[in-house]
Tab-separated table of C-alpha atoms and ligand atoms in Angstrom:
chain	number	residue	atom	x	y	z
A	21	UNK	CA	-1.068	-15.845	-12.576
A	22	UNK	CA	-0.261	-19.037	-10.855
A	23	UNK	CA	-1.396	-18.826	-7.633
A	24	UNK	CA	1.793	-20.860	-5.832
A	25	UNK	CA	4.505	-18.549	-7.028
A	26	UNK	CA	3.825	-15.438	-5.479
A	27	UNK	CA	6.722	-16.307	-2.858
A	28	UNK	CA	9.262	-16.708	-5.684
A	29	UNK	CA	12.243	-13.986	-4.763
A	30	UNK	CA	13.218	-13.577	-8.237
A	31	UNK	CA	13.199	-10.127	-9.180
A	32	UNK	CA	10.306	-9.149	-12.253
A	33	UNK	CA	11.013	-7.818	-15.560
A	34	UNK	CA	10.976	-4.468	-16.172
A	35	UNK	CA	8.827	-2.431	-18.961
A	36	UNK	CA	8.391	1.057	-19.446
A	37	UNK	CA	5.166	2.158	-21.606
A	38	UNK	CA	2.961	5.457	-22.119
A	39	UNK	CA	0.211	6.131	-19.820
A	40	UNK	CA	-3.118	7.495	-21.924
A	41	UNK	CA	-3.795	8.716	-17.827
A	42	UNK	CA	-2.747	9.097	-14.570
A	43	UNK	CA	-5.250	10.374	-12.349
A	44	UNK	CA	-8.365	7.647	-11.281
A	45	UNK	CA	-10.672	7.267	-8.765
A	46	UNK	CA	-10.868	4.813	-6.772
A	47	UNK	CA	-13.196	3.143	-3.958
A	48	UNK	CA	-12.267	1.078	-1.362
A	49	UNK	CA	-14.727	0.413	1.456
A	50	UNK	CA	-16.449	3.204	0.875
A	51	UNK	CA	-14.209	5.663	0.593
A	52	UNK	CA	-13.775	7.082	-2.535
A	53	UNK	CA	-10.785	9.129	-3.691
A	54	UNK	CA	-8.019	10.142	-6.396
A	55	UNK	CA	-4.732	8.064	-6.947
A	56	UNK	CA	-1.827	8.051	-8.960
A	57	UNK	CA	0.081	4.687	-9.768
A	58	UNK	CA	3.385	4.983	-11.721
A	59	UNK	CA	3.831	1.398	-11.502
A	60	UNK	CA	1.589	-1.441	-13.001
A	61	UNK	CA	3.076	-4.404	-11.009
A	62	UNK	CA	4.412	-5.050	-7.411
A	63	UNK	CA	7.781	-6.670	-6.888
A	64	UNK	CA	6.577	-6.574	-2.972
A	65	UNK	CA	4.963	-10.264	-3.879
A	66	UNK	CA	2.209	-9.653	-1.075
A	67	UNK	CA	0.081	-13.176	-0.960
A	68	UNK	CA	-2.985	-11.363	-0.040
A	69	UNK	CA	-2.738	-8.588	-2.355
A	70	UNK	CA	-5.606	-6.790	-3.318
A	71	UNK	CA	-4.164	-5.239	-6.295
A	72	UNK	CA	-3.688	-8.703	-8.756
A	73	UNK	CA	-6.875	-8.712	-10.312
A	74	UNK	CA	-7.406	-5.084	-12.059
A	75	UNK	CA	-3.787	-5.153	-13.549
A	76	UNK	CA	-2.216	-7.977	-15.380
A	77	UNK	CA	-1.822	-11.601	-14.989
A	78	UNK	CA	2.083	-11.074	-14.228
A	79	UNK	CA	1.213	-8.965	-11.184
A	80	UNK	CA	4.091	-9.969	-9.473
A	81	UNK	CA	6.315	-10.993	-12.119
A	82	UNK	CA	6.498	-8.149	-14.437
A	83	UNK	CA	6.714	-4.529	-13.588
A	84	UNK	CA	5.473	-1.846	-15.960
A	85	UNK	CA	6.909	1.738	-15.466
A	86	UNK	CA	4.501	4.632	-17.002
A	87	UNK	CA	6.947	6.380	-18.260
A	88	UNK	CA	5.286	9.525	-18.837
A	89	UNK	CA	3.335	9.572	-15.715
A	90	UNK	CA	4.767	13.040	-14.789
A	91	UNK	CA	4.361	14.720	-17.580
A	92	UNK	CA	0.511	13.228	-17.715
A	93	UNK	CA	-0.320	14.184	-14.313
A	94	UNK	CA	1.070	17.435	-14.907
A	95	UNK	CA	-1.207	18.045	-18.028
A	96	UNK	CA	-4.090	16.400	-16.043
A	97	UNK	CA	-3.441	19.176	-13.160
A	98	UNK	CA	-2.923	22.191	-15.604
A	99	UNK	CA	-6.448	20.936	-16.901
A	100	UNK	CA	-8.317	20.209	-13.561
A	101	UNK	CA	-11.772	21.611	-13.514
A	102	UNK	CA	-12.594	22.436	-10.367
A	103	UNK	CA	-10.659	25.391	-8.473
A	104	UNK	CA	-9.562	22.354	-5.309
A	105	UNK	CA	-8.630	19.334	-5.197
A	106	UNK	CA	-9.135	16.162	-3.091
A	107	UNK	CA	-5.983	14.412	-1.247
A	108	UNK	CA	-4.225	12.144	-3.731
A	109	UNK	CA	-2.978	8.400	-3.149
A	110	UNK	CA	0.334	7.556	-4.140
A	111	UNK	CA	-0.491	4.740	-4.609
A	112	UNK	CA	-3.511	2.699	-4.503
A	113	UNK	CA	-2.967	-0.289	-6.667
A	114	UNK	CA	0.934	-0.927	-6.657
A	115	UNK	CA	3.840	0.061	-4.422
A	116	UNK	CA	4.924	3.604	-5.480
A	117	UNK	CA	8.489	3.079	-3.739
A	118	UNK	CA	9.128	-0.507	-4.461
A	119	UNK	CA	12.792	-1.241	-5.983
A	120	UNK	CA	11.532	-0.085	-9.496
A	121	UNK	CA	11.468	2.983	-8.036
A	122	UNK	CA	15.413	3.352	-7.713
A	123	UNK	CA	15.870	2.587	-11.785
A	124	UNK	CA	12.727	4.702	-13.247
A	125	UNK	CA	12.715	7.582	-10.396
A	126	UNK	CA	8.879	7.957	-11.321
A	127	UNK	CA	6.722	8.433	-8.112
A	128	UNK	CA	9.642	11.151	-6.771
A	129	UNK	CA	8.668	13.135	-10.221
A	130	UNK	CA	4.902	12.685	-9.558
A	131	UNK	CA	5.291	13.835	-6.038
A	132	UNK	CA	7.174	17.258	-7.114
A	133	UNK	CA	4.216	18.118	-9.831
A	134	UNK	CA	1.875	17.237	-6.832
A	135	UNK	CA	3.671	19.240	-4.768
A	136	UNK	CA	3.726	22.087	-7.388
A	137	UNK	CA	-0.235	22.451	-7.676
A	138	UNK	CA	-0.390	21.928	-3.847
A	139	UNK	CA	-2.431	18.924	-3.995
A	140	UNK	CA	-2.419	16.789	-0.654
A	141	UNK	CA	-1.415	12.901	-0.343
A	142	UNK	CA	-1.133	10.466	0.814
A	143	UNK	CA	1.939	7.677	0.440
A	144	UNK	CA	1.321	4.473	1.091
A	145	UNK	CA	4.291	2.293	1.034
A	146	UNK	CA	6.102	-1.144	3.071
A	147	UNK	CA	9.315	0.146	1.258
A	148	UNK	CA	13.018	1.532	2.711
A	149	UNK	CA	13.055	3.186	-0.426
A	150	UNK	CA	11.020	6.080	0.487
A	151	UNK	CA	13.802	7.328	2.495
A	152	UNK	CA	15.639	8.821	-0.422
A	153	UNK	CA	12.897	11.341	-0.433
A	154	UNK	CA	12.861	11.977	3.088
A	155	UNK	CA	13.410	15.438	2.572
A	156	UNK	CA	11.036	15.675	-0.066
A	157	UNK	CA	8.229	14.581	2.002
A	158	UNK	CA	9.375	16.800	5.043
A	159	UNK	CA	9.293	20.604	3.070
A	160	UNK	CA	5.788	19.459	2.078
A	161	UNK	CA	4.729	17.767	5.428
A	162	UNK	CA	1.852	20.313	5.756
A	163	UNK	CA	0.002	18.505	3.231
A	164	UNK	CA	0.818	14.833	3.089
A	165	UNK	CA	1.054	11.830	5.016
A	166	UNK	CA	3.323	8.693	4.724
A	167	UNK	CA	1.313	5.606	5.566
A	168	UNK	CA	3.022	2.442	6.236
A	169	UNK	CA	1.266	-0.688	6.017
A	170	UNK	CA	2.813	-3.279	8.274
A	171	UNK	CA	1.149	-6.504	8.356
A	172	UNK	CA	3.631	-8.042	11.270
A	173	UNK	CA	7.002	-7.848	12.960
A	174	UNK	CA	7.542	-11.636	12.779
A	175	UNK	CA	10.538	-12.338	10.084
A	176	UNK	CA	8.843	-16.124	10.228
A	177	UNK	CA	5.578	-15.115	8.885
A	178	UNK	CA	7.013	-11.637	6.811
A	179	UNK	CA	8.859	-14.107	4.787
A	180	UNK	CA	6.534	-15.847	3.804
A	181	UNK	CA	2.776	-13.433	3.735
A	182	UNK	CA	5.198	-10.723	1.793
A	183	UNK	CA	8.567	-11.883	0.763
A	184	UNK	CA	9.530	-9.159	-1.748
A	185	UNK	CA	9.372	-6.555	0.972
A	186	UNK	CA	12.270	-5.376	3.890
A	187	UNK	CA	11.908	-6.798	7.345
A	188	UNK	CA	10.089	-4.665	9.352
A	189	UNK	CA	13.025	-3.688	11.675
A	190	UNK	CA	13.982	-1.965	8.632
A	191	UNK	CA	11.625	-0.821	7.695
A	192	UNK	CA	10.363	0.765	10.955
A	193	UNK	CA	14.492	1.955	11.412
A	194	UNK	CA	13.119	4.312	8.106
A	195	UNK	CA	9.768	5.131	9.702
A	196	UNK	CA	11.988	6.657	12.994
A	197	UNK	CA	13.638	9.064	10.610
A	198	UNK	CA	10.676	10.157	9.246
A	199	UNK	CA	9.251	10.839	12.704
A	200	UNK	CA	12.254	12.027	13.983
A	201	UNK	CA	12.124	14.412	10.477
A	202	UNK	CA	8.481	16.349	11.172
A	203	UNK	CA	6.743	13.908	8.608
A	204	UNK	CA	3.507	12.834	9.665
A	205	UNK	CA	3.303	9.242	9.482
A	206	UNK	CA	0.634	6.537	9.775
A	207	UNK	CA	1.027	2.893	10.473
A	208	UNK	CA	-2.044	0.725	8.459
A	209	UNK	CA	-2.090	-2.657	9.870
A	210	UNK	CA	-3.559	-4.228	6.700
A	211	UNK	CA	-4.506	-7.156	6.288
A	212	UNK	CA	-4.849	-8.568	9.492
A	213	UNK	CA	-4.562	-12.364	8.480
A	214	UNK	CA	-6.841	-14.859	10.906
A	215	UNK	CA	-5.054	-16.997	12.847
A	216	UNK	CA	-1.598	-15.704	11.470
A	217	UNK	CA	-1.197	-12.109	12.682
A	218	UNK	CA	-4.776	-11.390	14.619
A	219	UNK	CA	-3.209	-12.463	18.378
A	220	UNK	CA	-2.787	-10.279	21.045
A	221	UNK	CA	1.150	-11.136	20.798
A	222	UNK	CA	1.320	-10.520	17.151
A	223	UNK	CA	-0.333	-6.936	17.249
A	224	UNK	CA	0.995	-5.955	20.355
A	225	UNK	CA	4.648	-6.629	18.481
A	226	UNK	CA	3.549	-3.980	15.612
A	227	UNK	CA	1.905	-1.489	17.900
A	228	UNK	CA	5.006	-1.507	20.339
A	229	UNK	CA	7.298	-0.830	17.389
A	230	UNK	CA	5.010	1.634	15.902
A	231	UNK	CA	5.492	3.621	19.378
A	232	UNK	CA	9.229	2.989	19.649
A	233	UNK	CA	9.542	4.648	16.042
A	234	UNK	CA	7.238	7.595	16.728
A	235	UNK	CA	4.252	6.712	15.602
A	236	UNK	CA	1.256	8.323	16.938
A	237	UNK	CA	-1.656	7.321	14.485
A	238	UNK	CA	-2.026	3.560	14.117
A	239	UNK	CA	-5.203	1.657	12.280
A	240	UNK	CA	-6.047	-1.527	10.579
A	241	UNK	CA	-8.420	-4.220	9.042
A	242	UNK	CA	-9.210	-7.541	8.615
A	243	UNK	CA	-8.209	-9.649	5.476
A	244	UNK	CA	-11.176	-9.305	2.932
A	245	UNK	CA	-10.847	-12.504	0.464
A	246	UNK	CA	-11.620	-13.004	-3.357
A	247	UNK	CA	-10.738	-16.213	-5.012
A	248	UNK	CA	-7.534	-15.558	-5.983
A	249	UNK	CA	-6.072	-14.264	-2.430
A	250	UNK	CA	-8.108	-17.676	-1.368
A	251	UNK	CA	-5.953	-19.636	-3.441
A	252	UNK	CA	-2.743	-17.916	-2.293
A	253	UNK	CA	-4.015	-17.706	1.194
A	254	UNK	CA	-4.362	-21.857	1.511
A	255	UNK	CA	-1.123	-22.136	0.175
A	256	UNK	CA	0.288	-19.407	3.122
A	257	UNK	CA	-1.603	-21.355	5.767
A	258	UNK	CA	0.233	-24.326	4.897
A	259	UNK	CA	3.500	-22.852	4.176
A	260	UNK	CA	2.729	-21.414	7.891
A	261	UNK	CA	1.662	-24.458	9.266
A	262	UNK	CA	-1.148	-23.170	10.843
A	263	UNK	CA	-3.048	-26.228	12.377
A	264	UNK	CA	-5.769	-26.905	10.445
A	265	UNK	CA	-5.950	-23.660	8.908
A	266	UNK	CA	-8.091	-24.166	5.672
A	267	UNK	CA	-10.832	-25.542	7.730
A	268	UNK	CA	-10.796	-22.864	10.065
A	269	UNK	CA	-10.410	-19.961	7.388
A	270	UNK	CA	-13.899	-22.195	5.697
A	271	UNK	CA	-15.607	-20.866	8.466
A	272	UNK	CA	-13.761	-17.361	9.280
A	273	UNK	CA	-15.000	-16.328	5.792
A	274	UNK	CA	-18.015	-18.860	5.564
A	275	UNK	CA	-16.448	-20.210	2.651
A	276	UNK	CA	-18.193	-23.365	1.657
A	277	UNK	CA	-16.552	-24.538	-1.228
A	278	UNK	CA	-14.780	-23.227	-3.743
A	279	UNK	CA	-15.731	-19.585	-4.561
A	280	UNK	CA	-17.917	-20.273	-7.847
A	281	UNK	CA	-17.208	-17.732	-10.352
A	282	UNK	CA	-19.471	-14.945	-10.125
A	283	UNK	CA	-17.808	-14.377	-7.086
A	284	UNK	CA	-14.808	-13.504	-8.804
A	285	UNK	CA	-13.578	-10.410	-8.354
A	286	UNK	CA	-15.876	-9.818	-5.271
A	287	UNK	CA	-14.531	-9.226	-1.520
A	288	UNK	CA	-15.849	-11.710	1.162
A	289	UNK	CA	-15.705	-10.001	4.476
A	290	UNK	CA	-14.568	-12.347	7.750
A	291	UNK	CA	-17.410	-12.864	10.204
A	292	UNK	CA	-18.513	-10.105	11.378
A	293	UNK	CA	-17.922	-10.631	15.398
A	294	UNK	CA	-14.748	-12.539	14.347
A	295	UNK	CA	-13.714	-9.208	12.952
A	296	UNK	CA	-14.818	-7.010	15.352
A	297	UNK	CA	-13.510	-8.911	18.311
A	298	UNK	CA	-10.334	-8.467	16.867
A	299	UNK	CA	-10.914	-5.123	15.507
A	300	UNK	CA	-11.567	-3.655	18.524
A	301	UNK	CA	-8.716	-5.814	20.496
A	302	UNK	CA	-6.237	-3.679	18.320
A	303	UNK	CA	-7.941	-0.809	19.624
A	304	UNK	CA	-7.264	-1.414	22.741
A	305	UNK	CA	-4.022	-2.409	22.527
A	306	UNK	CA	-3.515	0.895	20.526
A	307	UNK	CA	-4.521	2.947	23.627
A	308	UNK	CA	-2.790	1.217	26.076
A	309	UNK	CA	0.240	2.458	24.219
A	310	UNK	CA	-0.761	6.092	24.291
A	311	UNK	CA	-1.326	6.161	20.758
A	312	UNK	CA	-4.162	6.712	18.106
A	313	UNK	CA	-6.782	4.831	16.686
A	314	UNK	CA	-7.697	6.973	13.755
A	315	UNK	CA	-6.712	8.298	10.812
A	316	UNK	CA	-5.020	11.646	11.052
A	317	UNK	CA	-6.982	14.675	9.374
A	318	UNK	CA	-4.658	17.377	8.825
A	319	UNK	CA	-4.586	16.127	4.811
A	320	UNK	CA	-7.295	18.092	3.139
A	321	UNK	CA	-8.431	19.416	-0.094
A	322	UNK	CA	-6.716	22.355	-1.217
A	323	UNK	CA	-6.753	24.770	-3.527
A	324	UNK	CA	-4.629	24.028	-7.048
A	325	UNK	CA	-2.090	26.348	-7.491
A	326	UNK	CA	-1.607	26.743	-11.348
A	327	UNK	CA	0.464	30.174	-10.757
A	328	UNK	CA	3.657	28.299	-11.624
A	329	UNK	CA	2.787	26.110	-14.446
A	330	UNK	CA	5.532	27.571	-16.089
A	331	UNK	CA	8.623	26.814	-13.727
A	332	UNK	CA	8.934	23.089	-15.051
A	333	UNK	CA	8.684	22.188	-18.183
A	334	UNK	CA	7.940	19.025	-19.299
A	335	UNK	CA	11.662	19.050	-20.452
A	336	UNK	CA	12.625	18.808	-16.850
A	337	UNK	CA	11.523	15.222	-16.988
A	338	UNK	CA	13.357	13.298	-19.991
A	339	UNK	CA	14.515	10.209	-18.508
A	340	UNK	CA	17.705	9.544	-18.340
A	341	UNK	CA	17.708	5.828	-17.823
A	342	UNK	CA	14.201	4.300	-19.336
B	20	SF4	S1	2.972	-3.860	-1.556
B	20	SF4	FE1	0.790	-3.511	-1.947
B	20	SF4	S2	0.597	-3.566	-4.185
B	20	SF4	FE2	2.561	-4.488	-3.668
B	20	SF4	S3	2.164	-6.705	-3.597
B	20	SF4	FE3	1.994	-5.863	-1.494
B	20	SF4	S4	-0.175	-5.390	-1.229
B	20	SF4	FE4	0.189	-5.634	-3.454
């Protein structure tokens, strides 16, 4: 992937192919857990994305649809082992309701078999397209959670940091109805980006719309950086015209010099009371809004429910336009 044309607005190319399988674990900071992507790809065009490396090359560029990804999950949960099941992420390595969504109608699918076995989730989108499911989400709002990751409020720096995604006054108009709705909702400020969204003014901006929209629970964590978020990350700061930002980020992440390459693929975390001092400023701000620092825990493993594997059929998913 080249790193300097993750800002291109051009919309990707569209694929759809079989998935062998749907269900994977995952870890992330040490939390491991189940997701379900039914996209390979991410039209969103995040620069710090965590997601390029494990797919393809043409992250950004190309967008594979898994066709079949109903129909596999279904199979996978008609098969589950165990008599419960863990909360599920929708999804961990791509954006479930980016604008792919709208042509291949995939992740609404996956969420009704999910919904069918009662398995918990989670969403985690930046998308206005989850709204078309609003209703979904709501008869099932027992059992999931719609996390929203919003990096910043600032059109200047949105533009740039994640241009394939909807301003966040948009976005956040969406989160209201959800609120509004019953759905529980989260707000994952992810990455905080040194020196571009880690002031006071910047996160105070996020957490004040998170309240205006309804938002109770909000969280978030500092940028972790691998060699190819480096690359696109130097190219941001400059775009951003952050004063003397490369240097600065050297030392933020203790890079040296170029990240040699066994430490591909690995996360650097920022320094550690760097971190933490902002960490814990976005706590703060948090309460002084009245809201909440945490994670919300009413999303828990549940029992599968197989008593109904007979309502839908797998012919209830041909695809009508892939
Ligand atoms: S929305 Fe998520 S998966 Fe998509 S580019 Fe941004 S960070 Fe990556």
């Amino acid at each position: 992937m080249s790193s300097g044309l993750w800002y291109d607005v051009s919309a990707p190319r569209y694929e759809a192919k079989k998935a062998k399988s749907i269900i994977h674990p995952f870890a992330v900071k040490g939390y491991t857990g189940m997701t379900v992507n039914p996209y390979q790809g991410c039209q969103h065009r995040c620069a710090y994305c965590y997601a390029t490396y494990e797919w393809s090359p043409e992250f950004y560029d190309k967008v594979y649809a898994k066709s079949n990804a109903p129909e596999v999950l279904e199979k996978e949960l008609q098969s589950w082992k165990a008599s419960t099941i863990n909360p599920m992420m929708v999804a961990s390595a791509t954006d479930a309701y980016q604008p792919a969504e709208l042509r291949y109608g995939l992740t609404r699918k996956c969420v009704q078999v999910l919904q069918k076995y009662n398995v918990p989730y989670y969403v985690f989108t930046k998308s206005t397209i989850i709204e078309r499911d609003l209703e979904l989400h709501r008869r099932y709002a027992r059992n999931c959670l719609v996390i929203w990751s919003i990096t910043t409020a600032n059109e200047k720096i949105r533009r740039i940091v994640e241009p394939g995604t909807p301003p966040a006054e948009r976005i956040f108009a969406v989160i209201k109805k959800f609120t509004d709705a019953g759905v529980p909702c989260g707000i994952n400020v992810d990455p905080i980006m040194p020196l571009v969204t880690d002031t006071d003014e910047e996160l105070g901006a996020v957490v004040d719309r998170c309240k205006e929209a309804g938002v109770k629970y909000v969280f978030g964590a500092m940028l972790r950086m691998r060699d190819d978020i480096w690359d696109r990350m130097k190219l941001a700061l400059r775009l951003l015209q952050v004063p003397d930002g490369e240097r600065r980020y050297r030392q933020i992440y203790e890079i040296k010099e170029e990240l040699s390459a066994d430490a591909k693929q690995k996360y650097i975390a920022c320094n550690k009371e760097y971190g933490k001092r902002v960490t814990d400023r976005l706590h703060e701000i948090i309460k002084s809004r009245g809201l909440c620092p945490d994670f919300p825990d009413h999303v828990r493993p549940q029992d599968i429910d197989r008593s109904c594997t007979g309502q839908m059929t797998m012919l209830s998913f041909v695809h009508r336009d892939i």
